Amino acid sequence: MEWLTAPFEVAFVQRALWGGVLVSLVCALAGTWVVLRGMAFFGDAMSHGLLPGIALASLAGGSLVVGACVSAAVMTLGVHALRRSPRLSQDTGIGVLFVGMLSLGVIIVSRSQSFAVDLTGFLFGDVLAVRPQDLAYLGVALGVALAVSVLGYRPFVALAFDERKAATLGMRPRLAHAVLLGLLALAVVASFHIVGTLLVFGLLIAPPAAVLPWARGIPVIMAGAACLGALATFLGLLLSWHLHTAAGATIAATAVLQFLVSVLASGALARWRGRTAHRLDAPAPHTEYGHPA
């Protein structure tokens, strides 16, 4: 069993594991609402849209987290403002902001002398470089995400299933939508330095989507997504250690593989149930005298 435990005897791999688990918990809380609300495209755009703020902070020698927060705020406010336009679909607005922010980020990064190194770090993260202060920051982010999910549970549920009914019930769907965007921004900002702006989408969407065919209650989906995310972190770090692959990418790929296995298994189960129900509903064969065989 040494191959299973040896990687996690190293201090920086232990920190990477704890960091990945905390990120998985934050992403499970936010990602469940994103999947139920059908906001996956915005989640992808948000993860890419962090690049300008991160790049500016890097060039200025400032905090990357602060830069990411600024970009996330710009994306959130921009999408919320464009959502009010009656002639512009939300997908169109998100797509324009997505391309614009990503292009601006690449332009800013290209001004750096270490363009390739910086861009690689921004896009793919470095989970093995997690520091103790990063774990503390992730713990705070998890506490905030949990508080927002609990306090906003009823409005988020109403918003996810019927926005007009949410307005009828006095749930203030516009405010709930804005808070939900903020929760998504928090998850992306908290996670980008672990798996990068490109790969955070895997931990945000894949685990909740993998649990969705098997669970009915929203808390169950969140708990299952957290477990799958933590498992993907463990397996991803283990595989990356033995196969000498990029840790963040291996974690994200493991999460996506879990989703594919879940989809295939749920499809196979649905087909088996369909065949079983068809056989049970079929009339019994009769003899020539009209009695069942």
CSV table of C-alpha atoms in Angstrom, one decimal:
chain,number,residue,atom,x,y,z
A,1,MET,CA,0.0,0.0,0.0
A,2,GLU,CA,3.0,2.3,-0.1
A,3,TRP,CA,2.1,3.5,-3.6
A,4,LEU,CA,-1.2,4.8,-2.1
A,5,THR,CA,0.2,6.6,0.9
A,6,ALA,CA,3.7,7.6,-0.1
A,7,PRO,CA,2.8,10.8,-2.0
A,8,PHE,CA,0.8,12.1,1.0
A,9,GLU,CA,3.7,11.8,3.4
A,10,VAL,CA,5.2,14.8,1.7
A,11,ALA,CA,4.3,18.1,3.3
A,12,PHE,CA,3.5,20.1,0.1
A,13,VAL,CA,1.3,17.2,-1.2
A,14,GLN,CA,-0.6,17.2,2.1
A,15,ARG,CA,-1.3,20.9,1.7
A,16,ALA,CA,-2.3,20.3,-1.9
A,17,LEU,CA,-4.8,17.6,-0.7
A,18,TRP,CA,-6.3,19.9,1.9
A,19,GLY,CA,-6.4,22.8,-0.5
A,20,GLY,CA,-8.2,20.6,-3.1
A,21,VAL,CA,-10.7,19.3,-0.6
A,22,LEU,CA,-11.6,22.9,0.6
A,23,VAL,CA,-11.9,24.0,-3.1
A,24,SER,CA,-14.1,21.0,-3.7
A,25,LEU,CA,-16.4,22.0,-0.8
A,26,VAL,CA,-16.7,25.6,-2.0
A,27,CYS,CA,-17.3,24.5,-5.6
A,28,ALA,CA,-19.9,21.9,-4.5
A,29,LEU,CA,-22.0,24.7,-2.8
A,30,ALA,CA,-21.8,27.1,-5.7
A,31,GLY,CA,-21.7,24.5,-8.5
A,32,THR,CA,-24.9,22.9,-7.4
A,33,TRP,CA,-26.8,26.1,-7.9
A,34,VAL,CA,-25.0,26.8,-11.2
A,35,VAL,CA,-26.0,23.4,-12.6
A,36,LEU,CA,-29.6,23.7,-11.4
A,37,ARG,CA,-29.9,27.2,-12.7
A,38,GLY,CA,-28.4,26.4,-16.1
A,39,MET,CA,-25.5,28.9,-15.6
A,40,ALA,CA,-22.7,26.6,-16.8
A,41,PHE,CA,-21.7,29.0,-19.6
A,42,PHE,CA,-21.4,31.9,-17.2
A,43,GLY,CA,-19.3,29.8,-14.9
A,44,ASP,CA,-16.9,29.1,-17.8
A,45,ALA,CA,-16.9,32.8,-18.7
A,46,MET,CA,-16.2,33.8,-15.2
A,47,SER,CA,-13.3,31.5,-14.8
A,48,HIS,CA,-11.7,32.9,-18.0
A,49,GLY,CA,-12.7,36.5,-17.1
A,50,LEU,CA,-10.4,36.6,-14.1
A,51,LEU,CA,-7.3,36.8,-16.3
A,52,PRO,CA,-7.1,40.7,-16.7
A,53,GLY,CA,-7.3,41.4,-13.0
A,54,ILE,CA,-4.8,38.6,-12.2
A,55,ALA,CA,-2.4,39.8,-14.9
A,56,LEU,CA,-2.5,43.4,-13.7
A,57,ALA,CA,-2.0,42.4,-10.1
A,58,SER,CA,1.0,40.2,-11.2
A,59,LEU,CA,2.6,43.0,-13.2
A,60,ALA,CA,2.1,45.5,-10.4
A,61,GLY,CA,3.4,43.1,-7.8
A,62,GLY,CA,0.1,43.1,-5.9
A,63,SER,CA,-2.2,40.4,-4.6
A,64,LEU,CA,-3.5,38.0,-7.2
A,65,VAL,CA,-6.6,37.4,-5.2
A,66,VAL,CA,-7.4,41.1,-5.1
A,67,GLY,CA,-6.9,41.3,-8.9
A,68,ALA,CA,-9.2,38.2,-9.4
A,69,CYS,CA,-11.8,39.8,-7.1
A,70,VAL,CA,-11.8,43.0,-9.2
A,71,SER,CA,-12.2,41.0,-12.5
A,72,ALA,CA,-15.0,38.9,-10.9
A,73,ALA,CA,-16.8,42.0,-9.8
A,74,VAL,CA,-16.6,43.5,-13.3
A,75,MET,CA,-17.9,40.2,-14.9
A,76,THR,CA,-20.7,40.0,-12.4
A,77,LEU,CA,-21.8,43.6,-12.7
A,78,GLY,CA,-21.5,43.4,-16.5
A,79,VAL,CA,-23.7,40.3,-16.8
A,80,HIS,CA,-26.2,41.6,-14.3
A,81,ALA,CA,-26.5,44.9,-16.3
A,82,LEU,CA,-26.7,43.2,-19.7
A,83,ARG,CA,-29.4,40.9,-18.3
A,84,ARG,CA,-31.7,43.8,-18.1
A,85,SER,CA,-31.5,44.5,-21.9
A,86,PRO,CA,-34.7,43.3,-23.6
A,87,ARG,CA,-33.1,42.9,-27.0
A,88,LEU,CA,-30.0,41.1,-25.9
A,89,SER,CA,-30.0,37.5,-24.8
A,90,GLN,CA,-28.0,36.6,-21.7
A,91,ASP,CA,-25.8,34.1,-23.5
A,92,THR,CA,-24.9,36.8,-26.0
A,93,GLY,CA,-23.9,39.2,-23.3
A,94,ILE,CA,-21.9,36.6,-21.5
A,95,GLY,CA,-20.1,35.6,-24.7
A,96,VAL,CA,-19.1,39.1,-25.5
A,97,LEU,CA,-17.8,39.8,-22.0
A,98,PHE,CA,-16.0,36.4,-22.0
A,99,VAL,CA,-14.1,37.1,-25.1
A,100,GLY,CA,-13.4,40.7,-24.2
A,101,MET,CA,-12.0,39.9,-20.7
A,102,LEU,CA,-9.9,37.0,-22.0
A,103,SER,CA,-8.5,39.0,-24.8
A,104,LEU,CA,-7.7,41.9,-22.4
A,105,GLY,CA,-6.0,39.5,-20.1
A,106,VAL,CA,-3.8,38.0,-22.8
A,107,ILE,CA,-2.8,41.5,-24.0
A,108,ILE,CA,-1.8,42.5,-20.4
A,109,VAL,CA,0.1,39.3,-19.8
A,110,SER,CA,2.0,39.7,-23.2
A,111,ARG,CA,3.5,42.9,-21.8
A,112,SER,CA,5.4,40.8,-19.2
A,113,GLN,CA,8.9,39.6,-20.0
A,114,SER,CA,8.0,36.1,-18.6
A,115,PHE,CA,4.8,35.8,-20.8
A,116,ALA,CA,4.8,32.0,-21.2
A,117,VAL,CA,5.5,31.2,-17.5
A,118,ASP,CA,2.9,33.7,-16.2
A,119,LEU,CA,0.2,32.7,-18.6
A,120,THR,CA,0.7,29.0,-17.8
A,121,GLY,CA,0.5,29.7,-14.1
A,122,PHE,CA,-2.7,31.8,-14.5
A,123,LEU,CA,-4.4,29.3,-16.7
A,124,PHE,CA,-3.5,26.0,-15.1
A,125,GLY,CA,-2.6,26.9,-11.5
A,126,ASP,CA,-0.2,25.2,-9.2
A,127,VAL,CA,-1.9,23.0,-6.6
A,128,LEU,CA,1.4,21.8,-5.3
A,129,ALA,CA,2.4,25.3,-4.3
A,130,VAL,CA,-0.5,25.7,-1.8
A,131,ARG,CA,0.7,27.6,1.4
A,132,PRO,CA,-0.7,27.5,4.9
A,133,GLN,CA,-2.1,31.0,4.4
A,134,ASP,CA,-3.9,29.7,1.3
A,135,LEU,CA,-5.6,27.1,3.4
A,136,ALA,CA,-6.8,29.7,5.8
A,137,TYR,CA,-8.1,31.8,3.0
A,138,LEU,CA,-10.0,28.8,1.5
A,139,GLY,CA,-11.5,28.1,5.0
A,140,VAL,CA,-12.9,31.6,5.1
A,141,ALA,CA,-14.2,31.3,1.6
A,142,LEU,CA,-15.9,28.0,2.5
A,143,GLY,CA,-17.5,29.7,5.5
A,144,VAL,CA,-18.9,32.5,3.4
A,145,ALA,CA,-20.1,30.2,0.7
A,146,LEU,CA,-21.9,28.0,3.3
A,147,ALA,CA,-23.5,31.0,4.9
A,148,VAL,CA,-24.7,32.4,1.6
A,149,SER,CA,-26.1,29.0,0.6
A,150,VAL,CA,-28.0,28.5,3.8
A,151,LEU,CA,-29.4,32.1,4.0
A,152,GLY,CA,-30.3,32.1,0.4
A,153,TYR,CA,-31.6,28.6,0.1
A,154,ARG,CA,-35.3,29.3,-0.4
A,155,PRO,CA,-34.8,32.2,-3.0
A,156,PHE,CA,-32.2,30.1,-4.8
A,157,VAL,CA,-34.5,27.1,-5.0
A,158,ALA,CA,-37.4,29.3,-6.3
A,159,LEU,CA,-35.1,31.0,-8.8
A,160,ALA,CA,-33.7,27.7,-10.1
A,161,PHE,CA,-37.1,26.2,-10.9
A,162,ASP,CA,-39.4,29.1,-11.8
A,163,GLU,CA,-38.2,32.8,-11.8
A,164,ARG,CA,-41.7,34.1,-12.3
A,165,LYS,CA,-43.1,32.1,-9.4
A,166,ALA,CA,-40.2,33.3,-7.2
A,167,ALA,CA,-41.3,36.9,-8.0
A,168,THR,CA,-44.9,36.0,-7.1
A,169,LEU,CA,-43.8,34.6,-3.8
A,170,GLY,CA,-41.8,37.8,-3.0
A,171,MET,CA,-38.4,36.1,-3.2
A,172,ARG,CA,-36.9,39.1,-5.1
A,173,PRO,CA,-35.4,37.0,-8.0
A,174,ARG,CA,-33.2,39.8,-9.3
A,175,LEU,CA,-31.5,40.2,-5.9
A,176,ALA,CA,-31.2,36.4,-5.6
A,177,HIS,CA,-29.7,36.2,-9.0
A,178,ALA,CA,-27.1,38.9,-8.2
A,179,VAL,CA,-26.2,37.0,-4.9
A,180,LEU,CA,-25.9,33.8,-6.9
A,181,LEU,CA,-23.5,35.4,-9.3
A,182,GLY,CA,-21.5,36.6,-6.3
A,183,LEU,CA,-21.4,33.1,-4.9
A,184,LEU,CA,-20.1,31.8,-8.2
A,185,ALA,CA,-17.5,34.6,-8.3
A,186,LEU,CA,-16.4,33.6,-4.8
A,187,ALA,CA,-16.0,29.9,-5.8
A,188,VAL,CA,-13.9,30.8,-8.9
A,189,VAL,CA,-11.7,33.3,-7.1
A,190,ALA,CA,-11.1,30.9,-4.3
A,191,SER,CA,-10.2,28.1,-6.6
A,192,PHE,CA,-8.2,29.7,-9.5
A,193,HIS,CA,-4.8,29.5,-7.8
A,194,ILE,CA,-5.3,25.8,-7.1
A,195,VAL,CA,-6.3,24.5,-10.5
A,196,GLY,CA,-6.1,27.6,-12.7
A,197,THR,CA,-8.7,29.7,-14.4
A,198,LEU,CA,-9.2,27.1,-17.2
A,199,LEU,CA,-9.5,24.0,-15.0
A,200,VAL,CA,-11.6,25.4,-12.2
A,201,PHE,CA,-14.7,24.9,-14.3
A,202,GLY,CA,-14.1,21.1,-14.0
A,203,LEU,CA,-14.5,21.1,-10.2
A,204,LEU,CA,-17.3,23.6,-10.3
A,205,ILE,CA,-19.6,21.8,-12.8
A,206,ALA,CA,-18.5,18.1,-13.1
A,207,PRO,CA,-19.2,16.9,-9.5
A,208,PRO,CA,-22.7,18.3,-9.1
A,209,ALA,CA,-23.6,17.2,-12.7
A,210,ALA,CA,-22.4,13.7,-11.9
A,211,VAL,CA,-24.5,13.5,-8.7
A,212,LEU,CA,-27.6,15.1,-10.3
A,213,PRO,CA,-29.0,11.9,-12.0
A,214,TRP,CA,-28.8,10.0,-8.7
A,215,ALA,CA,-30.0,12.5,-6.1
A,216,ARG,CA,-33.3,14.3,-5.7
A,217,GLY,CA,-32.7,16.7,-2.8
A,218,ILE,CA,-30.5,19.7,-3.3
A,219,PRO,CA,-28.5,19.1,0.0
A,220,VAL,CA,-27.9,15.6,-1.2
A,221,ILE,CA,-26.5,16.9,-4.5
A,222,MET,CA,-24.2,19.3,-2.6
A,223,ALA,CA,-23.0,16.6,-0.3
A,224,GLY,CA,-22.4,14.1,-3.1
A,225,ALA,CA,-20.6,16.8,-5.2
A,226,ALA,CA,-18.3,17.6,-2.3
A,227,CYS,CA,-17.5,13.9,-1.9
A,228,LEU,CA,-16.8,13.4,-5.6
A,229,GLY,CA,-14.7,16.6,-5.7
A,230,ALA,CA,-12.6,15.4,-2.7
A,231,LEU,CA,-12.2,12.0,-4.3
A,232,ALA,CA,-11.1,13.6,-7.6
A,233,THR,CA,-8.5,15.6,-5.7
A,234,PHE,CA,-7.1,12.6,-3.9
A,235,LEU,CA,-7.0,10.4,-7.1
A,236,GLY,CA,-5.7,13.3,-9.2
A,237,LEU,CA,-2.8,14.0,-6.8
A,238,LEU,CA,-2.1,10.2,-6.6
A,239,LEU,CA,-2.0,9.8,-10.4
A,240,SER,CA,0.0,12.9,-11.0
A,241,TRP,CA,2.6,11.7,-8.5
A,242,HIS,CA,3.1,8.3,-10.1
A,243,LEU,CA,2.5,9.3,-13.7
A,244,HIS,CA,4.5,12.6,-13.5
A,245,THR,CA,1.6,14.7,-14.9
A,246,ALA,CA,0.3,18.2,-14.1
A,247,ALA,CA,-1.5,17.9,-10.8
A,248,GLY,CA,-4.2,20.5,-11.4
A,249,ALA,CA,-5.1,19.1,-14.9
A,250,THR,CA,-5.1,15.5,-13.5
A,251,ILE,CA,-7.6,16.5,-10.8
A,252,ALA,CA,-9.9,18.3,-13.3
A,253,ALA,CA,-9.6,15.3,-15.7
A,254,THR,CA,-10.6,12.9,-12.9
A,255,ALA,CA,-13.6,15.0,-12.0
A,256,VAL,CA,-14.7,15.0,-15.7
A,257,LEU,CA,-14.1,11.2,-15.9
A,258,GLN,CA,-16.4,10.8,-12.8
A,259,PHE,CA,-19.1,12.7,-14.7
A,260,LEU,CA,-18.8,10.5,-17.8
A,261,VAL,CA,-19.0,7.4,-15.7
A,262,SER,CA,-22.1,8.7,-13.9
A,263,VAL,CA,-23.8,9.6,-17.2
A,264,LEU,CA,-23.1,6.2,-18.7
A,265,ALA,CA,-24.2,4.4,-15.6
A,266,SER,CA,-27.4,6.3,-15.2
A,267,GLY,CA,-28.2,5.8,-18.9
A,268,ALA,CA,-27.6,2.1,-18.6
A,269,LEU,CA,-29.8,1.9,-15.5
A,270,ALA,CA,-32.6,3.8,-17.2
A,271,ARG,CA,-32.5,1.4,-20.2
A,272,TRP,CA,-32.5,-1.6,-17.9
A,273,ARG,CA,-35.5,-0.3,-16.0
A,274,GLY,CA,-37.3,0.4,-19.2
A,275,ARG,CA,-36.8,-3.1,-20.5
A,276,THR,CA,-37.9,-4.5,-17.1
A,277,ALA,CA,-41.1,-2.4,-17.0
A,278,HIS,CA,-41.9,-3.4,-20.5
A,279,ARG,CA,-41.7,-7.1,-19.6
A,280,LEU,CA,-43.8,-6.7,-16.5
A,281,ASP,CA,-46.5,-4.7,-18.4
A,282,ALA,CA,-46.6,-7.2,-21.3
A,283,PRO,CA,-49.8,-9.4,-21.4
A,284,ALA,CA,-49.4,-13.1,-20.4
A,285,PRO,CA,-49.5,-15.5,-23.4
A,286,HIS,CA,-52.8,-17.4,-23.9
A,287,THR,CA,-53.5,-21.0,-25.0
A,288,GLU,CA,-55.9,-21.9,-27.7
A,289,TYR,CA,-58.7,-22.2,-25.1
A,290,GLY,CA,-58.2,-18.6,-23.9
A,291,HIS,CA,-56.6,-19.4,-20.6
A,292,PRO,CA,-53.2,-18.1,-19.5
A,293,ALA,CA,-50.3,-20.5,-20.3
